[in-house]
Tab-separated table of C-alpha atoms in Angstrom:
chain	number	residue	atom	x	y	z
A	7	UNK	CA	0.000	0.000	0.000
A	8	UNK	CA	2.830	2.367	0.838
A	9	UNK	CA	4.513	1.541	-2.480
A	10	UNK	CA	1.263	2.175	-4.369
A	11	UNK	CA	0.855	5.532	-2.642
A	12	UNK	CA	4.433	6.475	-3.499
A	13	UNK	CA	3.936	5.530	-7.142
A	14	UNK	CA	0.724	7.554	-7.349
A	15	UNK	CA	2.405	10.543	-5.743
A	16	UNK	CA	5.372	10.218	-8.088
A	17	UNK	CA	3.014	10.109	-11.085
A	18	UNK	CA	1.254	13.240	-9.870
A	19	UNK	CA	4.603	15.011	-9.531
A	20	UNK	CA	5.625	13.919	-13.020
A	21	UNK	CA	2.360	15.201	-14.506
A	22	UNK	CA	2.778	18.538	-12.716
A	23	UNK	CA	6.310	18.865	-14.084
A	24	UNK	CA	5.079	18.051	-17.603
A	25	UNK	CA	2.267	20.628	-17.361
A	26	UNK	CA	4.667	23.383	-16.318
A	27	UNK	CA	7.671	22.455	-18.449
A	28	UNK	CA	8.431	24.371	-21.628
A	29	UNK	CA	11.001	24.890	-24.370
A	30	UNK	CA	11.786	28.241	-25.943
A	31	UNK	CA	11.689	27.806	-29.726
A	32	UNK	CA	12.364	31.465	-30.494
A	33	UNK	CA	13.443	34.415	-28.334
A	34	UNK	CA	13.264	38.034	-29.530
A	35	UNK	CA	14.180	40.088	-26.432
A	36	UNK	CA	14.298	43.325	-28.426
A	37	UNK	CA	10.691	42.808	-29.485
A	38	UNK	CA	9.832	42.610	-33.187
A	39	UNK	CA	7.164	44.753	-34.841
A	40	UNK	CA	4.931	43.544	-37.677
A	41	UNK	CA	7.347	45.040	-40.228
A	42	UNK	CA	10.119	42.777	-38.901
A	43	UNK	CA	8.129	39.532	-39.020
A	44	UNK	CA	7.242	37.814	-42.272
A	45	UNK	CA	5.457	34.535	-42.963
A	46	UNK	CA	5.994	31.740	-45.428
A	47	UNK	CA	2.621	30.003	-45.649
A	48	UNK	CA	2.995	26.730	-47.508
A	49	UNK	CA	1.651	23.184	-47.514
A	50	UNK	CA	5.179	21.866	-46.985
A	51	UNK	CA	4.696	22.932	-43.345
A	52	UNK	CA	1.521	20.881	-42.938
A	53	UNK	CA	1.426	17.864	-40.677
A	54	UNK	CA	2.862	14.557	-41.905
A	55	UNK	CA	0.503	11.602	-41.229
A	56	UNK	CA	1.902	9.021	-38.823
A	57	UNK	CA	3.043	5.757	-40.482
A	58	UNK	CA	1.342	3.697	-37.744
A	59	UNK	CA	-2.153	3.265	-39.242
A	60	UNK	CA	-3.745	2.390	-35.894
A	61	UNK	CA	-2.352	5.527	-34.298
A	62	UNK	CA	-3.364	7.632	-37.315
A	63	UNK	CA	-6.887	6.191	-37.258
A	64	UNK	CA	-7.212	7.190	-33.600
A	65	UNK	CA	-7.362	10.848	-34.715
A	66	UNK	CA	-10.795	10.317	-36.289
A	67	UNK	CA	-11.938	7.981	-33.520
A	68	UNK	CA	-11.176	10.519	-30.796
A	69	UNK	CA	-12.896	13.330	-32.689
A	70	UNK	CA	-16.002	11.201	-33.318
A	71	UNK	CA	-16.248	10.438	-29.608
A	72	UNK	CA	-15.834	14.112	-28.731
A	73	UNK	CA	-18.600	15.047	-31.180
A	74	UNK	CA	-20.918	12.497	-29.595
A	75	UNK	CA	-20.266	14.032	-26.205
A	76	UNK	CA	-20.540	17.624	-27.427
A	77	UNK	CA	-22.311	18.212	-30.749
A	78	UNK	CA	-21.478	21.946	-30.622
A	79	UNK	CA	-17.754	21.338	-31.277
A	80	UNK	CA	-16.535	23.189	-34.360
A	81	UNK	CA	-13.659	21.972	-36.515
A	82	UNK	CA	-12.105	25.371	-37.280
A	83	UNK	CA	-8.959	25.899	-39.331
A	84	UNK	CA	-5.719	26.855	-37.545
A	85	UNK	CA	-2.226	27.836	-38.621
A	86	UNK	CA	0.326	25.105	-37.981
A	87	UNK	CA	3.751	26.047	-36.652
A	88	UNK	CA	6.421	24.575	-38.917
A	89	UNK	CA	9.509	26.411	-37.691
A	90	UNK	CA	11.185	29.714	-38.564
A	91	UNK	CA	14.328	31.179	-40.015
A	92	UNK	CA	16.220	34.411	-39.596
A	93	UNK	CA	17.780	35.940	-36.510
A	94	UNK	CA	18.118	39.317	-34.880
A	95	UNK	CA	15.895	42.005	-36.368
A	96	UNK	CA	14.018	39.960	-38.985
A	97	UNK	CA	12.206	36.639	-38.560
A	98	UNK	CA	10.243	34.532	-41.033
A	99	UNK	CA	7.665	32.163	-39.541
A	100	UNK	CA	6.935	28.940	-41.412
A	101	UNK	CA	3.235	28.153	-41.212
A	102	UNK	CA	1.103	25.390	-42.604
A	103	UNK	CA	-2.577	24.620	-42.138
A	104	UNK	CA	-4.267	22.335	-39.634
A	105	UNK	CA	-7.600	22.188	-37.796
A	106	UNK	CA	-9.094	21.700	-34.358
A	107	UNK	CA	-10.074	18.095	-35.092
A	108	UNK	CA	-6.469	17.136	-35.806
A	109	UNK	CA	-5.286	19.041	-32.736
A	110	UNK	CA	-7.667	17.051	-30.541
A	111	UNK	CA	-6.604	13.798	-32.211
A	112	UNK	CA	-2.830	14.342	-32.028
A	113	UNK	CA	-1.650	16.906	-29.469
A	114	UNK	CA	-4.534	16.125	-27.087
A	115	UNK	CA	-4.547	12.406	-27.818
A	116	UNK	CA	-3.920	10.298	-24.669
A	117	UNK	CA	-1.147	8.714	-26.755
A	118	UNK	CA	0.251	12.104	-27.848
A	119	UNK	CA	3.841	11.120	-27.001
A	120	UNK	CA	3.724	8.449	-29.717
A	121	UNK	CA	3.151	11.226	-32.284
A	122	UNK	CA	6.422	12.898	-31.245
A	123	UNK	CA	9.584	11.760	-33.034
A	124	UNK	CA	12.889	11.482	-31.188
A	125	UNK	CA	14.996	14.152	-32.869
A	126	UNK	CA	17.027	17.239	-32.046
A	127	UNK	CA	15.319	18.975	-34.959
A	128	UNK	CA	12.242	20.623	-33.457
A	129	UNK	CA	10.225	20.536	-36.677
A	130	UNK	CA	10.967	16.864	-37.318
A	131	UNK	CA	10.194	16.102	-33.682
A	132	UNK	CA	6.642	17.387	-34.116
A	133	UNK	CA	6.059	16.512	-37.765
A	134	UNK	CA	3.145	14.178	-36.920
A	135	UNK	CA	1.344	16.556	-34.540
A	136	UNK	CA	-1.185	19.226	-35.437
A	137	UNK	CA	0.799	21.878	-33.511
A	138	UNK	CA	-1.579	24.824	-34.058
A	139	UNK	CA	0.196	28.065	-33.235
A	140	UNK	CA	-1.499	29.730	-30.287
A	141	UNK	CA	-0.766	33.222	-29.029
A	142	UNK	CA	-0.529	35.092	-25.747
A	143	UNK	CA	0.008	38.685	-24.677
A	144	UNK	CA	2.035	40.131	-21.840
A	145	UNK	CA	-0.083	43.259	-21.331
A	146	UNK	CA	1.432	45.975	-19.153
A	147	UNK	CA	-0.820	48.776	-17.881
A	148	UNK	CA	0.211	52.402	-17.540
A	149	UNK	CA	0.797	51.812	-13.808
A	150	UNK	CA	3.177	48.934	-14.629
A	151	UNK	CA	0.934	45.990	-13.790
A	152	UNK	CA	0.777	42.762	-15.834
A	153	UNK	CA	-2.664	41.323	-16.639
A	154	UNK	CA	-3.264	37.647	-15.839
A	155	UNK	CA	-6.512	35.677	-16.173
A	156	UNK	CA	-7.786	32.734	-14.175
A	157	UNK	CA	-9.437	30.320	-16.593
A	158	UNK	CA	-12.967	29.167	-15.930
A	159	UNK	CA	-14.032	25.543	-15.573
A	160	UNK	CA	-15.841	25.752	-18.931
A	161	UNK	CA	-12.717	25.764	-21.091
A	162	UNK	CA	-11.284	22.702	-22.801
A	163	UNK	CA	-7.678	23.028	-21.661
A	164	UNK	CA	-6.319	23.742	-18.179
A	165	UNK	CA	-9.499	24.878	-16.395
A	166	UNK	CA	-8.709	26.977	-13.316
A	167	UNK	CA	-5.127	27.708	-14.371
A	168	UNK	CA	-3.610	31.173	-14.656
A	169	UNK	CA	-2.843	32.397	-18.172
A	170	UNK	CA	-2.012	35.498	-20.150
A	171	UNK	CA	-4.803	36.635	-22.497
A	172	UNK	CA	-4.606	34.963	-25.868
A	173	UNK	CA	-5.954	32.385	-28.261
A	174	UNK	CA	-5.073	31.713	-31.913
A	175	UNK	CA	-4.513	33.580	-35.159
A	176	UNK	CA	-7.375	32.508	-37.428
A	177	UNK	CA	-6.906	31.518	-41.097
A	178	UNK	CA	-10.530	32.299	-41.899
A	179	UNK	CA	-10.073	35.894	-40.698
A	180	UNK	CA	-7.918	36.429	-43.790
A	181	UNK	CA	-10.023	34.264	-46.088
A	182	UNK	CA	-7.893	31.115	-45.958
A	183	UNK	CA	-9.577	27.717	-45.896
A	184	UNK	CA	-6.972	25.758	-47.885
A	185	UNK	CA	-3.636	26.145	-49.665
A	186	UNK	CA	-5.330	26.586	-53.034
A	187	UNK	CA	-7.112	29.572	-54.526
A	188	UNK	CA	-10.493	29.029	-56.181
A	189	UNK	CA	-8.774	28.914	-59.580
A	190	UNK	CA	-6.426	26.182	-58.339
A	191	UNK	CA	-3.305	28.340	-58.229
A	192	UNK	CA	-0.965	28.488	-55.287
A	193	UNK	CA	-1.588	31.358	-52.933
A	194	UNK	CA	0.503	34.429	-53.628
A	195	UNK	CA	2.882	36.605	-51.653
A	196	UNK	CA	-0.184	38.677	-50.830
A	197	UNK	CA	-1.435	35.731	-48.766
A	198	UNK	CA	1.884	35.586	-46.912
A	199	UNK	CA	1.494	39.271	-46.100
A	200	UNK	CA	-2.088	38.801	-44.892
A	201	UNK	CA	-1.117	35.862	-42.701
A	202	UNK	CA	1.784	37.826	-41.241
A	203	UNK	CA	-0.521	40.711	-40.343
A	204	UNK	CA	-3.021	38.280	-38.810
A	205	UNK	CA	-0.309	37.177	-36.364
A	206	UNK	CA	-0.406	40.717	-34.925
A	207	UNK	CA	-4.077	41.574	-35.478
A	208	UNK	CA	-5.232	38.383	-33.771
A	209	UNK	CA	-3.459	39.033	-30.474
A	210	UNK	CA	-5.005	42.513	-30.245
A	211	UNK	CA	-8.384	40.931	-31.001
A	212	UNK	CA	-7.878	38.338	-28.249
A	213	UNK	CA	-6.929	40.959	-25.648
A	214	UNK	CA	-9.942	43.096	-26.546
A	215	UNK	CA	-12.308	40.109	-26.379
A	216	UNK	CA	-10.920	38.554	-23.180
A	217	UNK	CA	-10.061	41.684	-21.176
A	218	UNK	CA	-12.629	44.086	-22.631
A	219	UNK	CA	-10.350	47.096	-23.141
A	220	UNK	CA	-10.746	49.170	-26.336
A	221	UNK	CA	-8.214	48.395	-29.067
A	222	UNK	CA	-7.264	52.084	-29.138
A	223	UNK	CA	-5.761	51.749	-25.638
A	224	UNK	CA	-3.294	49.082	-26.809
A	225	UNK	CA	0.106	49.678	-28.390
A	226	UNK	CA	1.312	47.828	-31.472
A	227	UNK	CA	2.202	44.290	-30.355
A	228	UNK	CA	5.842	43.257	-30.326
A	229	UNK	CA	6.719	39.596	-30.879
A	230	UNK	CA	9.014	38.453	-28.047
A	231	UNK	CA	9.237	34.773	-28.977
A	232	UNK	CA	7.630	31.353	-29.224
A	233	UNK	CA	7.427	28.788	-26.444
A	234	UNK	CA	6.260	25.200	-26.538
A	235	UNK	CA	4.713	23.315	-23.657
A	236	UNK	CA	6.339	19.918	-23.138
A	237	UNK	CA	2.966	18.356	-22.308
A	238	UNK	CA	1.163	17.822	-25.646
A	239	UNK	CA	3.969	19.664	-27.525
A	240	UNK	CA	1.825	22.820	-27.683
A	241	UNK	CA	3.414	25.942	-29.342
A	242	UNK	CA	2.410	29.567	-28.704
A	243	UNK	CA	3.737	32.923	-29.894
A	244	UNK	CA	3.990	35.644	-27.234
A	245	UNK	CA	3.723	39.379	-27.657
A	246	UNK	CA	4.364	42.396	-25.464
A	247	UNK	CA	1.664	45.095	-25.461
A	248	UNK	CA	1.405	48.344	-23.529
A	249	UNK	CA	-2.047	49.460	-22.346
A	250	UNK	CA	-2.642	53.188	-21.767
A	251	UNK	CA	-5.132	52.516	-18.941
A	252	UNK	CA	-4.632	52.225	-15.187
A	253	UNK	CA	-5.118	48.687	-13.864
A	254	UNK	CA	-8.239	49.819	-11.960
A	255	UNK	CA	-9.743	51.075	-15.228
A	256	UNK	CA	-8.948	47.765	-16.910
A	257	UNK	CA	-10.850	45.919	-14.179
A	258	UNK	CA	-13.944	47.980	-14.991
A	259	UNK	CA	-13.750	47.034	-18.669
A	260	UNK	CA	-13.182	43.370	-17.786
A	261	UNK	CA	-16.620	43.114	-16.164
A	262	UNK	CA	-18.223	43.391	-19.617
A	263	UNK	CA	-15.613	41.561	-21.741
A	264	UNK	CA	-17.034	39.723	-24.761
A	265	UNK	CA	-15.274	36.452	-23.872
A	266	UNK	CA	-15.467	36.946	-20.118
A	267	UNK	CA	-17.023	33.495	-19.738
A	268	UNK	CA	-13.604	31.966	-20.488
A	269	UNK	CA	-12.188	33.297	-17.222
A	270	UNK	CA	-13.376	33.924	-13.674
A	271	UNK	CA	-10.961	36.617	-12.518
A	272	UNK	CA	-8.505	39.202	-13.815
A	273	UNK	CA	-5.354	39.833	-11.789
A	274	UNK	CA	-3.218	42.969	-12.100
A	275	UNK	CA	0.217	41.902	-10.930
A	276	UNK	CA	3.449	43.794	-10.403
A	277	UNK	CA	6.181	42.114	-12.495
A	278	UNK	CA	8.211	41.313	-9.362
A	279	UNK	CA	5.261	39.317	-7.970
A	280	UNK	CA	4.535	37.456	-11.176
A	281	UNK	CA	7.182	34.831	-10.453
A	282	UNK	CA	5.049	33.394	-7.633
A	283	UNK	CA	2.063	32.986	-9.946
A	284	UNK	CA	3.961	31.416	-12.842
A	285	UNK	CA	3.955	27.991	-11.167
A	286	UNK	CA	0.162	27.955	-11.631
A	287	UNK	CA	0.442	28.479	-15.389
A	288	UNK	CA	0.529	25.825	-18.136
A	289	UNK	CA	3.989	25.304	-19.592
A	290	UNK	CA	3.485	27.368	-22.741
A	291	UNK	CA	2.462	30.395	-20.624
A	292	UNK	CA	5.353	29.852	-18.252
A	293	UNK	CA	7.435	30.022	-21.389
A	294	UNK	CA	5.734	33.321	-22.212
A	295	UNK	CA	6.747	34.635	-18.786
A	296	UNK	CA	10.325	33.469	-19.406
A	297	UNK	CA	10.355	35.374	-22.714
A	298	UNK	CA	9.088	38.498	-20.922
A	299	UNK	CA	11.886	38.182	-18.338
A	300	UNK	CA	14.453	37.917	-21.133
A	301	UNK	CA	13.021	41.102	-22.601
A	302	UNK	CA	13.351	42.883	-19.248
A	303	UNK	CA	16.889	41.603	-18.764
A	304	UNK	CA	17.796	42.987	-22.162
A	305	UNK	CA	16.516	46.394	-21.042
A	306	UNK	CA	13.864	46.560	-23.711
A	307	UNK	CA	10.762	47.321	-21.648
A	308	UNK	CA	8.695	49.754	-23.716
A	309	UNK	CA	7.766	52.963	-21.893
């Protein structure tokens, strides 16, 4: 009995470590504006099906079961993170296309680790996972407080955890549903430009919807990097945004936020106190906090 208790406790500890663990895939401590970030949107960055047919078939099986349990689930398109190139002042993100169904069936699959390839190459490591690129914002108010949300129990991932506001850039916001145009031609450089702008527009949209503040009170987002949670190999791009409101004013807007149902409380935290709260964040958001600290260490806090 004592051995069983020890094993259960050890498993709990391992799961907690996995939830909080992260890797930094990209760090931009100087903060990159939209003019410094480009996108190469191409089907070569789409997911590669797993050669194990049973494992690959589980993607559909898991989605079918989820639909039976919740018929309101929507299989929306997402951008898939396929790596990046460039360093310093200019970065090009490599993005493919995926969807929520594939995310549920690979990254959120109980057997998700079997979809991950043993490799030092990050892109090859995750070639069989959906890996939709999420986003998060480190929002700093005019009185130097950082905004953190406590997730509600109605959300699909990490209910009750602390997170930065965020979500996903949306392909359909820029008219993308596939890699082909209606006339069958490959999408143009114009599409790359639209996707790149969506990376920045989407995080402003998420902050407005989740916090409730007007977009006019937010500065232009600066990309500070990409982190990936070890658990489920979940990537997310993080941005730094200044808000021209006092934290008390932000709280007033939060009470009528459009997506307020996704969270139960908004915290306004001094950066020095944020360290204590980071342990209650999922790994990808802990990675976002680490990217913010690197920005501060580099002396690039925007005033």
